[in-house]
Amino acid sequence: MTRLGSSDLDIAPLSLGGNVFGWTADEATSHAVLDAFVAGGGDFIDTADSYSAWVPGNSGGDSERIIGSWLAKTGKRDEVVLATKVSQHPEFRGLAADNVAAAARASLERLGTDRIDLYWAHYDDAATPLEETVRAFDQLVREGLVRYTAVSNYSAERVQEWVRIARENGLAEPVALQPHYNLVTREPYESQLAPVARELGLGVVPYFSLAAGFLTGKYRTQADLAGKDRGQMVGGYFSEAGLAVVDEVVAIAEAHEVAPATVALSWLRAKPEVAAPIASARTVAQLPALLASITLDLSADEVARLDAVSAQVPAAA
Ligand SMILES: NC(=O)c1ccc[n+]([C@@H]2O[C@H](COP(=O)([O-])OP(=O)(O)OC[C@H]3O[C@@H](n4cnc5c(N)ncnc54)[C@H](OP(=O)(O)O)[C@@H]3O)[C@@H](O)[C@H]2O)c1
């Protein structure tokens, strides 16, 4: 088990991404994925109130509703660490105090639970004074609606500022960071956020851990993207240097007789600040490769090989 930052949340070091629920996975498939995740030793679920509002016909809150119906059906609330996020739901935008209070209650309602274990500020909100947001998050902790708070997509300076405000005023401090970080996107996380996570003792929970599927090795040419739900996202990772990373991931995976996705996640887990990478599965069949990363420890030499080849990927790629 892994301890998440300074919290008392013990988790298996893999978080199941919830943006597929109600998007590329319907409710029945999502429930099957959640069943298999927990049966396979997973316990950390990541969603957001806005998932998956971008899908025609969805309104936001779709992923939370599906997780809520699964919790109601299985009674597994106490077996999972439940994380959701605020600021991007079409009806609850931003991080003003009244919005945070209302959005958290709406999330609780959809999830069918009395508490959120980890509540993420999804994106920074420059229009709201940071102290107002920090106090709003603290209030949720005081009310027992949220156990721990955390920040996603914040700059290093704003994370430090949040913690300073919390410390000066005796308010709840964030316990975790959720950045975009994977073998083909190391910056700005490594140079800017990792040192802050280290200094402040924040657990890092990277998203796009599989580069939206690019690091599974199933896309080798631009033509492989045609007609795929994630085609546009994956397209952003395509480059010669990125494909060289995939080649190395595949070579190491073959040596361990595991899937490339397992190696991509284990590389993240080998980084000392990383508590648990997030990855989503559209089908039950995709899950074993993700779950295997919980127990695959790469050698120092393998991590160094991956570090070296991924260092060749241009920062903006
Ligand atoms: N904080 C933020 O701003 C933020 C932003 C984005 C995501 N997130 C979180 O991070 C999670 C993960 O992000 P993500 O799902 O977009 O990207 P990801 O984890 O990098 O990629 C997951 C996708 O890769 C494919 N895949 C997974 N396992 C596979 C396997 N074994 N074999 C082949 N393909 C496989 C699936 O897509 P296909 O089958 O469709 O190819 C799956 O949906 C989200 O669910 C969300 O919880 C947070």
Coordinates of C-alpha atoms and ligand atoms in Angstrom, one line a residue:
M1 CA 0.0 0.0 0.0
T2 CA 1.0 3.6 -0.5
R3 CA 0.3 6.5 1.7
L4 CA -1.0 9.5 -0.2
G5 CA 1.1 12.6 0.8
S6 CA 0.5 13.7 4.4
S7 CA -3.0 12.1 4.5
D8 CA -3.9 8.9 6.2
L9 CA -5.3 7.5 2.9
D10 CA -3.6 4.1 2.1
I11 CA -4.1 3.2 -1.5
A12 CA -2.9 0.6 -4.0
P13 CA -0.6 2.6 -6.3
L14 CA -2.9 2.9 -9.3
S15 CA -5.9 5.2 -9.7
L16 CA -8.7 4.2 -12.0
G17 CA -9.6 7.1 -14.3
G18 CA -13.3 7.9 -14.5
N19 CA -13.5 10.0 -17.7
V20 CA -14.5 7.0 -19.7
F21 CA -17.6 6.3 -17.7
G22 CA -20.5 7.7 -19.7
W23 CA -18.2 8.4 -22.6
T24 CA -16.4 5.5 -24.2
A25 CA -17.8 3.0 -21.6
D26 CA -21.6 2.7 -21.0
E27 CA -23.0 2.1 -17.5
A28 CA -22.9 -1.7 -17.7
T29 CA -19.3 -1.7 -19.0
S30 CA -18.3 0.9 -16.5
H31 CA -19.7 -1.2 -13.6
A32 CA -17.9 -4.3 -14.9
V33 CA -14.6 -2.3 -15.1
L34 CA -15.1 -1.0 -11.5
D35 CA -15.9 -4.6 -10.3
A36 CA -12.7 -5.9 -12.0
F37 CA -10.6 -3.1 -10.7
V38 CA -11.6 -3.8 -7.1
A39 CA -11.4 -7.5 -7.5
G40 CA -7.8 -7.0 -8.9
G41 CA -6.6 -5.1 -5.8
G42 CA -7.4 -1.5 -6.9
D43 CA -9.1 0.8 -4.5
F44 CA -8.5 4.4 -5.7
I45 CA -11.1 5.9 -8.1
D46 CA -10.6 9.3 -9.9
T47 CA -13.5 11.3 -11.4
A48 CA -14.6 14.9 -11.8
D49 CA -18.0 16.5 -11.6
S50 CA -17.6 17.6 -15.3
Y51 CA -17.0 14.1 -16.7
S52 CA -18.2 13.6 -19.4
A53 CA -20.0 16.8 -20.3
W54 CA -18.2 17.0 -23.7
V55 CA -20.2 14.0 -25.0
P56 CA -23.3 15.0 -27.0
G57 CA -26.4 14.2 -24.9
N58 CA -24.4 14.3 -21.6
S59 CA -24.8 17.2 -19.1
G60 CA -21.8 16.6 -16.8
G61 CA -21.9 14.5 -13.6
D62 CA -22.4 11.4 -15.8
S63 CA -19.3 9.6 -14.5
E64 CA -20.2 10.4 -10.9
R65 CA -23.7 9.1 -11.4
I66 CA -22.3 5.8 -12.8
I67 CA -19.9 5.4 -9.9
G68 CA -22.8 6.2 -7.6
S69 CA -25.0 3.6 -9.1
W70 CA -22.1 1.1 -8.8
L71 CA -21.6 2.0 -5.1
A72 CA -25.3 1.6 -4.4
K73 CA -25.4 -1.8 -6.2
T74 CA -22.2 -3.2 -4.6
G75 CA -22.1 -1.6 -1.2
K76 CA -18.4 -1.1 -1.7
R77 CA -18.2 2.5 -0.5
D78 CA -15.9 1.7 2.4
E79 CA -13.6 -0.3 0.2
V80 CA -12.6 2.5 -2.1
V81 CA -10.9 5.9 -1.9
L82 CA -13.2 8.2 -3.9
A83 CA -11.7 11.3 -5.5
T84 CA -13.6 13.9 -7.5
K85 CA -13.0 17.4 -8.8
V86 CA -14.6 20.8 -9.0
S87 CA -14.4 23.9 -11.3
Q88 CA -15.3 22.5 -14.8
H89 CA -19.0 21.3 -14.5
P90 CA -21.1 23.4 -16.9
E91 CA -23.4 24.5 -14.0
F92 CA -20.7 24.9 -11.4
R93 CA -17.8 26.7 -13.0
G94 CA -14.9 28.1 -11.1
L95 CA -13.8 28.1 -7.5
A96 CA -15.8 30.9 -5.8
A97 CA -16.8 29.9 -2.3
D98 CA -20.5 29.5 -3.0
N99 CA -19.9 27.5 -6.1
V100 CA -17.5 25.1 -4.4
A101 CA -20.0 24.5 -1.6
A102 CA -22.8 23.9 -4.0
A103 CA -20.7 21.7 -6.4
A104 CA -19.5 19.5 -3.6
R105 CA -23.0 18.8 -2.5
A106 CA -24.1 18.1 -6.0
S107 CA -21.2 15.6 -6.4
L108 CA -22.1 13.9 -3.1
E109 CA -25.7 13.5 -4.3
R110 CA -24.7 12.0 -7.6
L111 CA -22.2 9.7 -5.9
G112 CA -24.7 8.7 -3.3
T113 CA -22.3 9.1 -0.5
D114 CA -21.9 11.3 2.6
R115 CA -18.2 12.1 2.0
I116 CA -15.6 12.6 -0.7
D117 CA -12.2 11.2 0.3
L118 CA -10.1 13.5 -1.9
Y119 CA -11.5 16.7 -3.4
W120 CA -9.5 18.2 -6.2
A121 CA -9.5 21.8 -7.4
H122 CA -9.6 20.7 -11.1
Y123 CA -8.1 23.9 -12.6
D124 CA -6.9 27.2 -11.1
D125 CA -9.5 30.0 -11.1
A126 CA -7.7 33.3 -11.6
A127 CA -11.0 35.2 -11.2
T128 CA -11.4 34.1 -7.6
P129 CA -9.0 35.2 -4.8
L130 CA -7.1 32.1 -3.8
E131 CA -7.8 32.7 -0.1
E132 CA -11.5 32.4 -0.8
T133 CA -11.0 29.1 -2.5
V134 CA -8.7 27.8 0.2
R135 CA -11.3 28.7 2.9
A136 CA -14.1 27.1 0.9
F137 CA -12.2 23.8 0.7
D138 CA -11.3 24.0 4.4
Q139 CA -15.0 24.6 5.2
L140 CA -15.9 21.3 3.4
V141 CA -13.3 19.5 5.5
R142 CA -14.7 21.0 8.7
E143 CA -18.2 20.0 7.7
G144 CA -17.0 16.4 7.2
L145 CA -18.1 16.4 3.6
V146 CA -14.5 16.1 2.3
R147 CA -11.7 14.2 4.0
Y148 CA -8.7 15.7 2.1
T149 CA -8.1 18.4 -0.5
A150 CA -5.8 18.5 -3.5
V151 CA -4.9 20.6 -6.5
S152 CA -4.7 19.7 -10.2
N153 CA -3.3 21.7 -13.1
Y154 CA -1.9 24.5 -10.8
S155 CA 1.5 26.2 -11.4
A156 CA 4.2 25.6 -8.8
E157 CA 3.8 29.2 -7.6
R158 CA 0.1 28.8 -7.0
V159 CA 0.5 25.5 -5.2
Q160 CA 3.0 27.2 -2.9
E161 CA 0.6 30.1 -2.4
W162 CA -2.3 27.8 -1.5
V163 CA -0.2 26.1 1.1
R164 CA 1.1 29.4 2.5
I165 CA -2.4 30.7 2.9
A166 CA -3.5 27.4 4.5
R167 CA -0.6 27.4 7.0
E168 CA -0.9 31.1 7.9
N169 CA -4.6 30.7 8.7
G170 CA -4.7 27.2 10.1
L171 CA -6.7 25.8 7.2
A172 CA -6.7 22.4 5.6
E173 CA -3.6 21.9 3.4
P174 CA -3.7 20.0 0.1
V175 CA -2.2 16.5 0.3
A176 CA -1.8 15.8 -3.4
L177 CA -1.0 17.2 -6.9
Q178 CA -2.5 16.0 -10.2
P179 CA -0.4 17.0 -13.1
H180 CA -0.2 15.9 -16.8
Y181 CA 2.9 13.6 -16.6
N182 CA 4.0 10.6 -18.6
L183 CA 6.9 9.2 -20.6
V184 CA 6.3 11.6 -23.5
T185 CA 5.3 14.7 -21.4
R186 CA 7.8 15.3 -18.6
E187 CA 7.7 19.0 -18.6
P188 CA 6.8 21.3 -17.0
Y189 CA 6.1 18.7 -14.2
E190 CA 9.7 17.5 -13.6
S191 CA 11.4 20.9 -13.4
Q192 CA 8.7 22.9 -11.8
L193 CA 6.1 20.8 -9.8
A194 CA 8.2 17.8 -8.6
P195 CA 10.5 20.0 -6.5
V196 CA 7.4 21.6 -4.9
A197 CA 5.8 18.2 -4.3
R198 CA 9.0 17.0 -2.6
E199 CA 9.3 20.1 -0.5
L200 CA 5.7 20.2 0.7
G201 CA 5.3 16.4 1.0
L202 CA 2.5 16.2 -1.6
G203 CA 1.6 12.9 -3.2
V204 CA 1.7 13.1 -7.0
V205 CA -1.2 11.5 -9.0
P206 CA -0.3 11.9 -12.7
Y207 CA -3.0 12.0 -15.3
F208 CA -2.7 10.9 -19.0
S209 CA -0.3 8.3 -17.6
L210 CA -0.7 6.3 -20.9
A211 CA -0.6 9.4 -23.0
A212 CA -4.3 8.7 -23.9
G213 CA -3.3 5.2 -25.1
F214 CA -0.2 6.2 -27.2
L215 CA 2.1 4.4 -24.6
T216 CA 0.2 1.1 -25.0
G217 CA 2.0 0.8 -28.4
K218 CA -1.2 0.4 -30.4
Y219 CA -0.7 3.5 -32.4
R220 CA 2.3 3.3 -34.8
T221 CA 1.2 5.6 -37.6
Q222 CA -1.2 8.5 -37.9
A223 CA -3.4 6.2 -39.9
D224 CA -3.9 4.1 -36.7
L225 CA -5.8 7.1 -35.2
A226 CA -8.5 7.2 -37.8
G227 CA -12.0 7.0 -36.3
K228 CA -10.7 6.5 -32.7
D229 CA -12.5 8.4 -29.9
R230 CA -9.1 9.5 -28.6
G231 CA -7.6 10.1 -32.0
Q232 CA -7.2 13.9 -31.5
M233 CA -5.6 13.5 -28.0
V234 CA -3.2 10.8 -29.1
G235 CA -2.3 12.7 -32.2
G236 CA -0.6 15.4 -30.0
Y237 CA 1.9 12.8 -28.7
F238 CA 3.0 11.6 -32.2
S239 CA 6.6 12.3 -33.1
E240 CA 9.6 10.3 -34.1
A241 CA 11.1 10.7 -30.6
G242 CA 7.7 9.6 -29.1
L243 CA 7.7 6.5 -31.2
A244 CA 11.3 5.7 -30.0
V245 CA 9.9 5.9 -26.4
V246 CA 7.2 3.4 -27.4
D247 CA 9.8 1.1 -28.9
E248 CA 11.8 1.1 -25.6
V249 CA 8.6 0.6 -23.6
V250 CA 7.7 -2.4 -25.8
A251 CA 11.2 -3.9 -25.5
I252 CA 11.1 -3.7 -21.7
A253 CA 7.6 -5.1 -21.6
E254 CA 8.6 -8.1 -23.7
A255 CA 11.5 -8.8 -21.3
H256 CA 9.0 -8.9 -18.4
E257 CA 6.3 -10.6 -20.4
V258 CA 3.8 -7.8 -19.6
A259 CA 1.9 -5.3 -21.7
P260 CA 3.6 -2.0 -22.7
A261 CA 0.9 -0.1 -20.6
T262 CA 2.2 -1.9 -17.5
V263 CA 5.8 -0.6 -18.1
A264 CA 4.6 3.0 -18.8
L265 CA 2.7 3.0 -15.4
S266 CA 5.6 1.3 -13.5
W267 CA 8.0 4.0 -14.8
L268 CA 5.8 6.7 -13.2
R269 CA 5.5 4.7 -10.0
A270 CA 9.3 4.5 -9.9
K271 CA 9.5 8.2 -9.4
P272 CA 9.7 9.0 -5.7
E273 CA 7.1 11.7 -5.6
V274 CA 4.5 9.7 -7.5
A275 CA 1.9 8.0 -5.3
A276 CA -0.3 6.5 -7.9
P277 CA -0.6 7.1 -11.6
I278 CA -4.1 7.5 -13.0
A279 CA -5.2 5.4 -16.0
S280 CA -8.6 4.6 -17.4
A281 CA -9.8 1.4 -19.0
R282 CA -12.6 1.4 -21.6
T283 CA -13.1 -2.3 -21.2
V284 CA -12.5 -5.0 -18.6
A285 CA -10.0 -6.6 -21.0
Q286 CA -7.8 -3.5 -20.8
L287 CA -7.6 -3.6 -17.0
P288 CA -5.1 -6.5 -16.3
A289 CA -2.3 -4.5 -18.0
L290 CA -3.0 -1.6 -15.7
L291 CA -3.3 -3.6 -12.5
A292 CA -0.1 -5.5 -13.3
S293 CA 1.8 -2.2 -12.7
I294 CA 1.0 -2.4 -9.0
T295 CA 3.5 -5.2 -8.7
L296 CA 6.0 -4.6 -11.5
D297 CA 9.1 -3.0 -10.2
L298 CA 11.4 -1.9 -13.0
S299 CA 15.2 -2.2 -12.4
A300 CA 17.3 1.0 -12.0
D301 CA 18.8 0.2 -15.4
E302 CA 15.3 0.0 -17.1
V303 CA 14.2 3.2 -15.5
A304 CA 17.4 4.8 -16.7
R305 CA 16.9 3.5 -20.3
L306 CA 13.4 5.0 -20.3
D307 CA 14.6 8.2 -18.8
A308 CA 17.2 8.5 -21.6
V309 CA 14.9 7.8 -24.5
S310 CA 12.1 10.0 -23.2
A311 CA 14.5 12.9 -22.6
Q312 CA 14.7 13.1 -26.4
V313 CA 11.1 14.1 -26.7
P314 CA 10.8 17.8 -27.3
A315 CA 9.1 19.5 -24.3
A316 CA 6.2 20.9 -26.4
A317 CA 5.5 17.6 -28.2
Ligands
LIG1 N1 -6.9 16.6 -13.8 C1 -7.1 16.7 -15.1 O1 -7.2 17.8 -15.7 C2 -7.3 15.4 -15.9 C3 -7.2 15.4 -17.4 C4 -7.3 14.3 -18.1 C5 -7.5 13.1 -17.4 N2 -7.6 13.0 -16.0 C6 -7.9 11.8 -15.3 O2 -6.9 10.8 -15.7 C7 -7.6 9.7 -16.2 C8 -6.8 9.0 -17.2 O3 -6.8 9.8 -18.4 P1 -7.2 9.3 -19.8 O4 -8.1 8.1 -19.6 O5 -7.7 10.4 -20.6 O6 -5.8 8.8 -20.4 P2 -4.9 7.6 -20.2 O7 -5.1 6.9 -18.9 O8 -3.5 8.0 -20.5 O9 -5.4 6.6 -21.4 C9 -6.4 5.7 -21.1 C10 -6.9 5.1 -22.4 O10 -5.9 4.3 -23.0 C11 -6.6 3.2 -23.6 N3 -6.1 2.0 -22.9 C12 -6.1 1.7 -21.5 N4 -5.6 0.5 -21.2 C13 -5.3 0.0 -22.4 C14 -4.7 -1.3 -22.8 N5 -4.4 -2.2 -21.8 N6 -4.6 -1.6 -24.1 C15 -4.9 -0.7 -25.0 N7 -5.4 0.6 -24.8 C16 -5.6 0.9 -23.5 C17 -8.1 3.4 -23.4 O11 -8.6 4.1 -24.5 P3 -9.2 3.5 -25.9 O12 -9.5 2.1 -25.6 O13 -10.3 4.4 -26.2 O14 -8.0 3.6 -26.8 C18 -8.1 4.2 -22.2 O15 -9.3 4.9 -22.0 C19 -9.0 10.2 -16.6 O16 -10.0 9.1 -16.6 C20 -9.2 11.2 -15.5 O17 -9.7 10.5 -14.3 C21 -7.5 14.2 -15.3

